[in-house]
Coordinates of C-alpha atoms and ligand atoms in Angstrom, one line a residue:
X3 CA 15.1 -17.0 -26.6
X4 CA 12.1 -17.8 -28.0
X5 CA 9.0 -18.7 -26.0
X6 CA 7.6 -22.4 -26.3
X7 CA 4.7 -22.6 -28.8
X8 CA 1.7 -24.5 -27.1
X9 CA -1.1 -25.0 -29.8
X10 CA -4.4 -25.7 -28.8
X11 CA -6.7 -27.9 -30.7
X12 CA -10.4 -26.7 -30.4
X13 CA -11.8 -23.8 -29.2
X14 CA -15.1 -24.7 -27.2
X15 CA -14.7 -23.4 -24.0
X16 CA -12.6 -25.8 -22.7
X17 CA -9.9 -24.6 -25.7
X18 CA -10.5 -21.0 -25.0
X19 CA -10.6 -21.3 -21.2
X20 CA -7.4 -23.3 -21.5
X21 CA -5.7 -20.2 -24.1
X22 CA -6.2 -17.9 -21.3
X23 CA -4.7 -19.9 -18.4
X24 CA -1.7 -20.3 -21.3
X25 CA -1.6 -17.0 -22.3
X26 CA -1.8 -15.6 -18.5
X27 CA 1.0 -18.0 -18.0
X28 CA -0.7 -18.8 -14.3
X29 CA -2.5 -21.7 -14.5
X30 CA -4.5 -20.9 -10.9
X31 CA -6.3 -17.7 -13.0
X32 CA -7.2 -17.0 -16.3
X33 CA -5.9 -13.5 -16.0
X34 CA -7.5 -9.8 -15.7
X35 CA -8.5 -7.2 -18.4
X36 CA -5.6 -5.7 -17.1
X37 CA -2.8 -8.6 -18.0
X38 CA -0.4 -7.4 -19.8
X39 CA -0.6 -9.2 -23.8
X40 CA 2.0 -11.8 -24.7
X41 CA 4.0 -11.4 -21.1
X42 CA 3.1 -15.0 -20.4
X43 CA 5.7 -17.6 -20.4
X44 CA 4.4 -19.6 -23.3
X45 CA 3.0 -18.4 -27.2
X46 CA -0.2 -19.9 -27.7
X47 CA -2.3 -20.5 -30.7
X48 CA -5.9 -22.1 -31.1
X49 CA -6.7 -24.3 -33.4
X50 CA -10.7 -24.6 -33.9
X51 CA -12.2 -26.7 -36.7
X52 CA -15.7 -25.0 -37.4
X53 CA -16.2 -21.5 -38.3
X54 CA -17.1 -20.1 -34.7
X55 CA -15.4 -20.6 -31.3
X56 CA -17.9 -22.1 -28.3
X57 CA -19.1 -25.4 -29.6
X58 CA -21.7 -26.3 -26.9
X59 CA -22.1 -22.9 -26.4
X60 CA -24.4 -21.3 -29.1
X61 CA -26.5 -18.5 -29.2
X62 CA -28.9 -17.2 -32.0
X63 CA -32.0 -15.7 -33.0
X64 CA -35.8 -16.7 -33.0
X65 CA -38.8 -14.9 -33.5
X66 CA -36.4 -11.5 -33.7
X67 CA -34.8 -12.2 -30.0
X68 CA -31.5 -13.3 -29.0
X69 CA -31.1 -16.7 -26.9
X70 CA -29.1 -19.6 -26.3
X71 CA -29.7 -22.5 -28.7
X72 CA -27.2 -24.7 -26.9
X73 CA -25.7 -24.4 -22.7
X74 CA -27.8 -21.7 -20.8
X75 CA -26.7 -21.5 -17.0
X76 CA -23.5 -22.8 -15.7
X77 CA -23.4 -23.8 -11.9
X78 CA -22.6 -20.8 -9.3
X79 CA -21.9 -23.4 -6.3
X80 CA -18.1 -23.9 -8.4
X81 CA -16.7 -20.7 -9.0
X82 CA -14.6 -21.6 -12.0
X83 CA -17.3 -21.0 -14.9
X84 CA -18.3 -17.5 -13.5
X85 CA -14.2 -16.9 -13.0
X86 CA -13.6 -17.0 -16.4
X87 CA -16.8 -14.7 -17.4
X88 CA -15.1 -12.3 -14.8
X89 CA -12.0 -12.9 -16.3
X90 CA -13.3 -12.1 -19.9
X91 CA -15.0 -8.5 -18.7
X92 CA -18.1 -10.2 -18.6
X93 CA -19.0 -10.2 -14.7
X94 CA -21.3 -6.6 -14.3
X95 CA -23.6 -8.9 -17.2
X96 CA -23.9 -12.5 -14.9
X97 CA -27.3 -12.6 -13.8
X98 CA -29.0 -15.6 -11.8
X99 CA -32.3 -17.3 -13.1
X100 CA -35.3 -15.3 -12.0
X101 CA -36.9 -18.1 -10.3
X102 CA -35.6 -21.6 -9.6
X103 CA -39.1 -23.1 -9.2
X104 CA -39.3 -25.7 -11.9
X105 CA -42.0 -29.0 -12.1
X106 CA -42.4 -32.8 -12.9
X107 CA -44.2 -33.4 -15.3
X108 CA -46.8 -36.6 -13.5
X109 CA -49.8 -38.3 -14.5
X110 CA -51.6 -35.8 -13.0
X111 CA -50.3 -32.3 -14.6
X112 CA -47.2 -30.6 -13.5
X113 CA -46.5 -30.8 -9.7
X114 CA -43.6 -28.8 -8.2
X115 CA -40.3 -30.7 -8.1
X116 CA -39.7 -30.9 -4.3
X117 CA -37.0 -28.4 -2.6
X118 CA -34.3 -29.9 -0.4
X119 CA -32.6 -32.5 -3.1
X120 CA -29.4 -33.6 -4.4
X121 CA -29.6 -34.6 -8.2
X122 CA -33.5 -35.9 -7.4
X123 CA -32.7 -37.6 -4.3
X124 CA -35.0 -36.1 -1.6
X125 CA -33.4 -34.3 1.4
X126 CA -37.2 -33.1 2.5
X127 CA -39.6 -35.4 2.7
X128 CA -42.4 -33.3 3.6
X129 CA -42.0 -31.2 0.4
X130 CA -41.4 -34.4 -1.5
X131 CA -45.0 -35.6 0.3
X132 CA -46.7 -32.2 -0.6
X133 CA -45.3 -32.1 -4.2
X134 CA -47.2 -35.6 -4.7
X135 CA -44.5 -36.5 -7.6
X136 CA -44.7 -39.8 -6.2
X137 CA -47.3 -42.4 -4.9
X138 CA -48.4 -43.2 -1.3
X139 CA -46.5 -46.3 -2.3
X140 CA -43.3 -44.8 -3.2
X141 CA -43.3 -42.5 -0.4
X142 CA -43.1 -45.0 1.7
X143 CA -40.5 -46.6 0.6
X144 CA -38.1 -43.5 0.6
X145 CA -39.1 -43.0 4.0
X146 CA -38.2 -47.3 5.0
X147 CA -34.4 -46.7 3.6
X148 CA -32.7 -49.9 3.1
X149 CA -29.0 -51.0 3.1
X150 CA -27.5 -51.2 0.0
X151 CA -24.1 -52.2 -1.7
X152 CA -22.1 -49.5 -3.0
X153 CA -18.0 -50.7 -3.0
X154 CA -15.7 -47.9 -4.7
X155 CA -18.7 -47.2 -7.4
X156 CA -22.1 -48.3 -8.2
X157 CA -24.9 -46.7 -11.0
X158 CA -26.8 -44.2 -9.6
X159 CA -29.9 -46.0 -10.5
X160 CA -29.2 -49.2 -9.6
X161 CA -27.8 -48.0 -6.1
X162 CA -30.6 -46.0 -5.1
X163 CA -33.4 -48.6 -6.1
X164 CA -31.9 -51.2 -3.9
X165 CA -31.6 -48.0 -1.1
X166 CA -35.0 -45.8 -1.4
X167 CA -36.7 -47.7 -4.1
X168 CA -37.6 -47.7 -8.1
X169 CA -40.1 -44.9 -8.0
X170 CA -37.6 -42.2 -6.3
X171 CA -35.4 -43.2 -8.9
X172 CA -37.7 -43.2 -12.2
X173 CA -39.7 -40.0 -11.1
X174 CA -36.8 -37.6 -9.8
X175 CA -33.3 -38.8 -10.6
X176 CA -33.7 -40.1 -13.6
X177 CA -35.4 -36.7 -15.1
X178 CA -32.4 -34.6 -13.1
X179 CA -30.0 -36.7 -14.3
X180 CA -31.1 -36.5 -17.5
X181 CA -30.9 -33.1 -18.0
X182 CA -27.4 -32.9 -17.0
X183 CA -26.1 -35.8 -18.7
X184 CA -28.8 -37.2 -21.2
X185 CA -28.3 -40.7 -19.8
X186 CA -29.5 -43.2 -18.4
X187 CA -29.5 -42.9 -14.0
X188 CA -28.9 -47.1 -14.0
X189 CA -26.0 -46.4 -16.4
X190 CA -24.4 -43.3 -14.6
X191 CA -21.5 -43.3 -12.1
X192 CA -22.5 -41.9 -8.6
X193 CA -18.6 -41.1 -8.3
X194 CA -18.1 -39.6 -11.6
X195 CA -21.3 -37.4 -11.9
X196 CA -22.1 -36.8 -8.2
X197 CA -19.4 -37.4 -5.8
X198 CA -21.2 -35.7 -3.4
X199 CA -23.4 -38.1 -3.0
X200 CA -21.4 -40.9 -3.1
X201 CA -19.9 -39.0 0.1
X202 CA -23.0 -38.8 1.9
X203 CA -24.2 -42.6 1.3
X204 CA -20.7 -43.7 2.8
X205 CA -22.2 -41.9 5.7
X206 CA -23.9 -44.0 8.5
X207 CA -27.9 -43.4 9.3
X208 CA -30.0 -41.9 6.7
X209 CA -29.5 -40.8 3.1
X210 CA -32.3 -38.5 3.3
X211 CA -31.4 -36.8 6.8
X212 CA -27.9 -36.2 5.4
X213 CA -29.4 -34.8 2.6
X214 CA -31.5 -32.6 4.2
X215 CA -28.2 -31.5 6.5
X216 CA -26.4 -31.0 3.5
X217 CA -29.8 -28.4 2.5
X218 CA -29.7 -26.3 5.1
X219 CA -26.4 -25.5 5.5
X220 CA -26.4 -24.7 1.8
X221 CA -29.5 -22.0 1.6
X222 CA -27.2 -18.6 2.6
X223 CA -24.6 -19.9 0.2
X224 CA -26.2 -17.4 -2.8
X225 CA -27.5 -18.8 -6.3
X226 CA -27.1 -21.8 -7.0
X227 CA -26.7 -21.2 -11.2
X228 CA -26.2 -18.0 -13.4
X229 CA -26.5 -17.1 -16.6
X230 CA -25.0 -14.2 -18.4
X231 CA -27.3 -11.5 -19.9
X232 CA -27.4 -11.6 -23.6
X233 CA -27.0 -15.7 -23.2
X234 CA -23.9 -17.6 -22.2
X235 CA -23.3 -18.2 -26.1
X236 CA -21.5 -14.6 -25.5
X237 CA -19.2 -16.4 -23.1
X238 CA -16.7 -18.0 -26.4
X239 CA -16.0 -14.4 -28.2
X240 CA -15.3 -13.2 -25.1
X241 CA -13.1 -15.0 -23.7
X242 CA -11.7 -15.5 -27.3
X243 CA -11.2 -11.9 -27.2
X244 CA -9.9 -12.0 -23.6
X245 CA -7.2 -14.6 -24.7
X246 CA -6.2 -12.7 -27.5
X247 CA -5.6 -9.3 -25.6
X248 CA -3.3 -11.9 -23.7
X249 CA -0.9 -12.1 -26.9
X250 CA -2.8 -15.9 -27.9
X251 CA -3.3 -16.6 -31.8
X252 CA -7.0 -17.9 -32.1
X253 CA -8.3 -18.9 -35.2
X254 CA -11.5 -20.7 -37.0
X255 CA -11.7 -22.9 -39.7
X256 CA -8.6 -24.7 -39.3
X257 CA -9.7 -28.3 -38.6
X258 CA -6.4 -30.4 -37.6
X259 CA -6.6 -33.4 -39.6
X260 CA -3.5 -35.2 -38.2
X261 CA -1.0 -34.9 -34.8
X262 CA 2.4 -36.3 -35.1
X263 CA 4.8 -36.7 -32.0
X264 CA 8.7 -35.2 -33.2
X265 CA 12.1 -35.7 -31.1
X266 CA 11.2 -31.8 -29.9
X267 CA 7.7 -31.6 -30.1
X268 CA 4.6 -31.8 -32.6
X269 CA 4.0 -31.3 -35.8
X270 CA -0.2 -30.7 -36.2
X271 CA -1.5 -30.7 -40.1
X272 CA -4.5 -28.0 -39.7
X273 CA -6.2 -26.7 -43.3
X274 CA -4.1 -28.3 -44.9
X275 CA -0.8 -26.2 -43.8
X276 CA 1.4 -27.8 -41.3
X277 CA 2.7 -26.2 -38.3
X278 CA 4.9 -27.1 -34.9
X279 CA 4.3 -26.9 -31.5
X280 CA 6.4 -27.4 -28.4
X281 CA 3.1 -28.7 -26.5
X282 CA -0.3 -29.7 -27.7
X283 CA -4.0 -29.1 -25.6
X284 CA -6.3 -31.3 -27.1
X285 CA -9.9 -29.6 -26.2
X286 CA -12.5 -31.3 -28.7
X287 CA -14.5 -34.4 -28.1
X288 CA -13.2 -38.2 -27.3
X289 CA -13.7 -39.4 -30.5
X290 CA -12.0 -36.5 -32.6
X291 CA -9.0 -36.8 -29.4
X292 CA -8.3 -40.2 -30.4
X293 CA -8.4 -39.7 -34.3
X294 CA -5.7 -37.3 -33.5
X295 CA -3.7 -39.4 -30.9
X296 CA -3.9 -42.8 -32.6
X297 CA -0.8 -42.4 -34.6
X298 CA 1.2 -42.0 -31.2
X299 CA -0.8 -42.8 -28.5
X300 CA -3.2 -46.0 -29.6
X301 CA -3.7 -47.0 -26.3
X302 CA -4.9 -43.5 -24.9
X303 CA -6.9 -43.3 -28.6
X304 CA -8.5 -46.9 -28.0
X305 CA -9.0 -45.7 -23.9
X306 CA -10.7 -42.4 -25.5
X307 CA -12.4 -44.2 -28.4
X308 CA -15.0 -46.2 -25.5
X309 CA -16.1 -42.6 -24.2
X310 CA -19.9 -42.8 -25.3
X311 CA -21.9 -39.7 -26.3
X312 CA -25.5 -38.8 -26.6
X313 CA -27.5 -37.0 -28.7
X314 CA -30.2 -34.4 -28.6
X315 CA -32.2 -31.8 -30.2
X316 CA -33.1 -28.6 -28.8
X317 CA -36.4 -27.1 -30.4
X318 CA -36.5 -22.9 -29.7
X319 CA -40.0 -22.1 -29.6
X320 CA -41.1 -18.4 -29.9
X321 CA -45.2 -17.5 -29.1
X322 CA -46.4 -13.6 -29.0
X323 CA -47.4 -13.2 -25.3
X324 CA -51.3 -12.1 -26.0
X325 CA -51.6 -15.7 -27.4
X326 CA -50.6 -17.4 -24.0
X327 CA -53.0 -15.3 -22.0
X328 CA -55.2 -18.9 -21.3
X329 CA -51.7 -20.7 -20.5
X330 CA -50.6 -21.4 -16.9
X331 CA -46.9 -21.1 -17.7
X332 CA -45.2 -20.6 -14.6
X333 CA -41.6 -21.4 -13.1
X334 CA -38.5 -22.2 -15.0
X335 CA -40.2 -25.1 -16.3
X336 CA -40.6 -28.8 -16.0
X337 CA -38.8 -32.1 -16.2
X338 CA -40.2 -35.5 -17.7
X339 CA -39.5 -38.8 -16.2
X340 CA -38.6 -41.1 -19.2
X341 CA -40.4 -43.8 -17.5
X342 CA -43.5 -42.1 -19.1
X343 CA -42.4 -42.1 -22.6
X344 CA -43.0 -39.0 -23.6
X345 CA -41.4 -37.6 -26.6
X346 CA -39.8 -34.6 -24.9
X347 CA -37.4 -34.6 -22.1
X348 CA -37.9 -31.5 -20.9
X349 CA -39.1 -27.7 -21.5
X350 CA -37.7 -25.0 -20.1
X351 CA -39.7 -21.8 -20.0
X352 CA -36.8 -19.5 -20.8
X353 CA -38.6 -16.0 -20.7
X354 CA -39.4 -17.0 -17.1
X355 CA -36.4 -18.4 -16.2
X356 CA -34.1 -15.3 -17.6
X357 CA -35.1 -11.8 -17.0
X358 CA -32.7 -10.7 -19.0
X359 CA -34.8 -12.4 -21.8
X360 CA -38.4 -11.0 -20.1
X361 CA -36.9 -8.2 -20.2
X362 CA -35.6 -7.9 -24.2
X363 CA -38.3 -9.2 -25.2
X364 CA -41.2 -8.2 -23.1
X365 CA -44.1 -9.4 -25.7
X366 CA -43.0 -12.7 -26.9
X367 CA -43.0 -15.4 -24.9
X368 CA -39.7 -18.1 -25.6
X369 CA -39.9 -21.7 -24.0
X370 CA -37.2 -25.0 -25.5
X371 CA -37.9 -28.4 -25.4
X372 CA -35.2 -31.0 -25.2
X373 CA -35.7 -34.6 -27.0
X374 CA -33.2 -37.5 -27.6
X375 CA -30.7 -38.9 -24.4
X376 CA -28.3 -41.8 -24.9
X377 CA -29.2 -45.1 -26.6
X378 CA -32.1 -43.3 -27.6
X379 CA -31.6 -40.9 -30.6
X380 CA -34.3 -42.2 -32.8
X381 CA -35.7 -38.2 -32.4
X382 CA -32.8 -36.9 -34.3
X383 CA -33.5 -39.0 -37.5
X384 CA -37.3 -36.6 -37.5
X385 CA -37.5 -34.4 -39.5
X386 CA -37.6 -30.8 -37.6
X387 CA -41.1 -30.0 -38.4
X388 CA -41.8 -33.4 -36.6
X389 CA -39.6 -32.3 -33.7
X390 CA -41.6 -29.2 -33.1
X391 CA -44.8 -31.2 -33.7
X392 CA -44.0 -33.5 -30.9
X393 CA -43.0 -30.7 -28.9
X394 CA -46.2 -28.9 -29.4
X395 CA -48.2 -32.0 -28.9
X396 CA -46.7 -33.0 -25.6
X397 CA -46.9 -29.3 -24.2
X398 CA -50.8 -29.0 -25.0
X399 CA -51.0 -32.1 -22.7
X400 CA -48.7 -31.4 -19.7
X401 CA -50.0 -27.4 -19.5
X402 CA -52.7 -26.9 -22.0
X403 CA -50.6 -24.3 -24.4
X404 CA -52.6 -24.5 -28.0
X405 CA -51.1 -21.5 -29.1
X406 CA -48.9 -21.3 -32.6
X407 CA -45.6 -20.0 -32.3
X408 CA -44.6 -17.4 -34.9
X409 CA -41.3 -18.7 -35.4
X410 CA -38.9 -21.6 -34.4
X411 CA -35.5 -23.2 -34.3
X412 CA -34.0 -26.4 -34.0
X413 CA -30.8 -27.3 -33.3
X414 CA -29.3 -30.4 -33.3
X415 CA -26.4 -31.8 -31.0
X416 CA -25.4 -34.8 -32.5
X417 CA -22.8 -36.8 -30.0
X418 CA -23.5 -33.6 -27.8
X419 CA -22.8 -35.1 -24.3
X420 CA -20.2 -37.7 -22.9
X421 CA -21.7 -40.3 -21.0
X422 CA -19.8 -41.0 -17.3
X423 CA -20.0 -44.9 -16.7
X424 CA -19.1 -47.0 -13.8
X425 CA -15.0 -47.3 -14.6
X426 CA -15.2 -43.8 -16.2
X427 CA -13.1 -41.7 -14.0
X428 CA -10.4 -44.7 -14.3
X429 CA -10.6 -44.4 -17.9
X430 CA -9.4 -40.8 -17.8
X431 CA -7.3 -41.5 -15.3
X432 CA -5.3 -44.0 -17.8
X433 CA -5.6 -41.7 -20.6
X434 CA -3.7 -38.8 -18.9
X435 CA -1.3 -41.6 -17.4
X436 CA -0.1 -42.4 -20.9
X437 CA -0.1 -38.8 -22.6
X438 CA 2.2 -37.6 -19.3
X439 CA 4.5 -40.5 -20.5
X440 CA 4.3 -39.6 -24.1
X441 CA 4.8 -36.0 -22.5
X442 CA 4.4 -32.2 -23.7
X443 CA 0.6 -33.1 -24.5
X444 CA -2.4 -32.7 -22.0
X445 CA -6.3 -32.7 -22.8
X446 CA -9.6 -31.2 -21.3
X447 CA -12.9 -31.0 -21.9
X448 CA -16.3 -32.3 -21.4
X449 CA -15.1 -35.8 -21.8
X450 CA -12.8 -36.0 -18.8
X451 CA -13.9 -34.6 -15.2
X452 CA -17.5 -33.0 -15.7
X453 CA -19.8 -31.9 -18.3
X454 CA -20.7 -28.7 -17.1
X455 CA -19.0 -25.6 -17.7
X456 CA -16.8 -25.3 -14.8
X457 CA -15.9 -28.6 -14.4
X458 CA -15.3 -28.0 -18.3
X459 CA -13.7 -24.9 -16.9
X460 CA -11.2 -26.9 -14.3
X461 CA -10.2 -29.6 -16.5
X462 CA -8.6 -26.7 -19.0
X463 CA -6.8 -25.3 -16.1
X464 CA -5.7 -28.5 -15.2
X465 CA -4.1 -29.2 -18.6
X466 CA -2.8 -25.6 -18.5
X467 CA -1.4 -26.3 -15.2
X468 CA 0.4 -29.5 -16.9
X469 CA 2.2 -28.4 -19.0
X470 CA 3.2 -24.5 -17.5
X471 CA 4.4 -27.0 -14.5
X472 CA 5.5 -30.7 -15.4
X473 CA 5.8 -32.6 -13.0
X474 CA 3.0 -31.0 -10.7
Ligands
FAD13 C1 -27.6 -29.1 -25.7 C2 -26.6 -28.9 -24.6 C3 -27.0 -28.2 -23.5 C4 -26.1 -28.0 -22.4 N1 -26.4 -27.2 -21.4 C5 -25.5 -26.9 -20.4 C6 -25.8 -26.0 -19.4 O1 -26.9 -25.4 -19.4 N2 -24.9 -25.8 -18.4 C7 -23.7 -26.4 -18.4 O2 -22.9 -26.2 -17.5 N3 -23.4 -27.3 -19.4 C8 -24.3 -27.6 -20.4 N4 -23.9 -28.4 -21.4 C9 -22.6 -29.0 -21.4 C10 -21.5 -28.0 -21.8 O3 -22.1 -27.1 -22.6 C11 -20.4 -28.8 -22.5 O4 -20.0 -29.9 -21.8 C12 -19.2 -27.9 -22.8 O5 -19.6 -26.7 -23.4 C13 -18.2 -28.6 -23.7 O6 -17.1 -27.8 -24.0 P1 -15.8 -28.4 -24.7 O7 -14.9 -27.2 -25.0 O8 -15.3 -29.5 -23.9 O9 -16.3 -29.1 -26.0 P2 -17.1 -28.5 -27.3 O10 -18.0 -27.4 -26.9 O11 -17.6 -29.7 -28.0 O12 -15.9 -27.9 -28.1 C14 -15.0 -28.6 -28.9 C15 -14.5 -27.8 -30.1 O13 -13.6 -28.6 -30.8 C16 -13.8 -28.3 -32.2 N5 -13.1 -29.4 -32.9 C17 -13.5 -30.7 -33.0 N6 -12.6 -31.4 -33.8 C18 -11.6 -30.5 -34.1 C19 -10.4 -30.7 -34.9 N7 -10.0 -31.8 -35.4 N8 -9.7 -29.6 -35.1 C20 -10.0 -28.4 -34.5 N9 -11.2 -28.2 -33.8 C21 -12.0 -29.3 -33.6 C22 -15.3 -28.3 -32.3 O14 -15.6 -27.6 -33.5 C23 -15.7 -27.5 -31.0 O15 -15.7 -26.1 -31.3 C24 -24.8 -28.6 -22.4 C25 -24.4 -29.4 -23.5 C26 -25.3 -29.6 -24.6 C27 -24.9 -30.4 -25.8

């Protein structure tokens, strides 16, 4: 008998990771080099639109060196991102940041963001004191906590305000948060993007003390992100390849432009050609999700359709390392509170931050900058020279660096992040209630249970889970 054909509809990591969970036919692993091809329950094939598999995950070249132009470091503290590069032969090259020590950028220069906190909220409040990111002011109202409402949900923003006050919020969440999610903190679910803390404020006594609890039993648990050498934009060919040594059929540059339900399955339109499917994986964005499901699923397309997304730029910047010799550039970089209105976001100082770039590279000298978060994508309508402009404008003032870089990139991700509201996790919640009554269809992705990679990571094995198991 033949197996059942499960097609796959993007291949970004979430698509690819969710191939391999397929093609291994056990959902809890993505499989081992040594897994036998096509001895999996179900034939799978990916679909994927553009003419490369990864999506968020890009690499490229500037100034002659290899680097990531989109996702750099996945989380180590969730094992299912560096699974799957184990899974894909890729564990001997995961490497860990070479220092963790990054800054905020202040009024007063760069001071060092303060050790001890959860998403910007302090744990250590004589680090945050000695750090001076924040004013005697603002100190002192982290240190004079104050009840505040919180129900099944709140905005992290608004919740922490009422709780340790504005500054706390403006100066070290917001700039954290916003380099996970490109959002706004007062917009942000504490439940959707950091449950951990939504645990810890349910808690009676202090925030902070918890906090700080929470630290120190954390410190022996290892690295808390890695990155791959080479650049995680290896991650997509190789676990491409990975998923095709399982017997999966992966293929670019076949955009599926329409999804029809049949009595026994699906029928997907892709390049033009049509082809069936027993079961359907939708991993691509919430918009492109809904195009696709509004023919026979308008409620989970109008559910998916509210899913916002922001958009950035990221601007590569490459400088020979004699030109820098004047240039304090240390740590993994520095974060910018909004609140300042600066035209960058952030800069990381990616020579520092990898060793596996320091060490490709030993004379150049590569740092990004990140503009653009959601509501506010007026950056992306610049042109790019304007992009690096600003980039090079605000870096002269937060370290001093005057130097010219001999070459530069910038890449654009339009709609590149979904935004998690207040109501979000319900959202999804409804969506997958009404594709498991439509049935033989699941989705993952970014837009569902986490942006980053291994929550990306989880939500494929999830759907894989879904439909190897219905029912479960
Ligand atoms: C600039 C940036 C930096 C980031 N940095 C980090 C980081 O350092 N660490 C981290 O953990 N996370 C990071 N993230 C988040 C993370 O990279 C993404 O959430 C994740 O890669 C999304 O994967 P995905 O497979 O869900 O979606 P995508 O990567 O968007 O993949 C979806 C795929 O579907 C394809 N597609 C769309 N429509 C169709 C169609 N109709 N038919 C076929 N194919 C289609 C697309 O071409 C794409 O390849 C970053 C995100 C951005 C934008």
């Amino acid at each position: 008998m033949a197996k059942p054909h499960v097609v796959v509809i993007g291949g970004g990591v979430a698509g690819l990771a969710a191939a391999a969970f397929l093609s291994a036919g056990r959902a809890e692993g993505a499989g081992s080099a040594g897994s036998a091809a096509g001895s999996g329950p179900v034939r799978v094939t990916v679909l994927e639109g553009s003419g490369r598999f990864g999506g968020k995950l890009l690499g490229g070249e500037v100034g002659g060196v290899r680097v990531d132009l989109g996702a750099e470091s996945m989380l180590a503290r969730r094992p299912e991102g560096v699974e799957l590069a184990r899974a894909a032969g890729l564990g001997e090259l995961l490497e860990p940041p070479s220092t963790a020590k990054a800054a905020i950028w202040t009024a007063e220069g760069l001071r060092p963001l303060p050790g001890g906190q959860l998403m910007g909220v302090p744990g250590d409040l004589a680090a945050l004191r000695e750090s001076g990111v924040l004013t005697p002011e603002g100190l002192r109202r982290v240190h004079d906590e104050r009840p505040a409402e919180l129900g099944e949900d709140a905005p992290i923003g608004r919740y922490l305000t009422e709780r340790l006050g504005r500054e706390v919020v403006d100066r070290l969440v917001e700039p954290l948060l916003g380099g996970v999610y490109a959002g706004h903190a007062d917009e942000i679910s504490i439940r959707a993007a950091v449950p951990q803390l939504l645990e810890l404020a349910r808690r009676p006594g202090s925030l902070t003390a918890a906090i700080a609890e929470l630290g120190s039993r954390a410190t022996a648990a290892g690295p808390v992100f890695n990155g791959l050498r080479g650049g995680l934009g290896t991650l997509p060919d190789a676990v491409a390849a990975h998923a095709r040594a399982l017997g999966a059929d992966l293929r670019t540059g076949h955009p599926v432009e329409a999804l029809r339900r049949t009595p026994d399955g699906w029928r997907i339109t892709a390049a033009g050609r049509e082809l069936t499917a027993d079961a359907v994986v939708l991993a691509v964005p919430a918009p492109q999700a809904a195009a696709l499901l509004e023919a026979d699923a308008s409620a989970a397309a109008a559910e998916l359709r509210r899913i916002e997304y922001a958009s950035m730029a990221l601007v590569t910047l490459a400088f020979r390392r004699a030109d820098l010799a004047d240039t304090p550039l240390t740590g993994s970089g520095f974060l910018v509170p909004p609140v300042d209105r600066r035209h960058i976001k952030a800069s990381t100082f990616s020579s520092n931050k990898w060793g596996w770039l320091e060490r490709s590279a030993p004379d150049a000298f590569l740092l990004r900058t990140s503009l653009g978060r959601h509501h506010e994508d007026a950056a992306l309508q610049l042109d790019d020279a304007e992009l690096v402009a600003r980039s090079l404008a605000d870096l002269r003032t937060a370290v001093g660096l005057r130097a010219t870089p001999y070459d530069r990139a910038v890449t654009r991700w339009t709609d590149g992040l979904p935004q998690y509201p207040v109501g979000h996790l319900d959202r999804v919640a409804r969506v997958r209630t009404r594709l498991d009554a439509l049935g033989a269809v699941a989705v993952c992705g970014a837009a569902y249970d986490g942006v980053g990679i291994p929550a990306v990571v989880a939500s494929a094995r999830r759907a894989a889970t879904a439909l190897l198991t219905p029912g479960t």
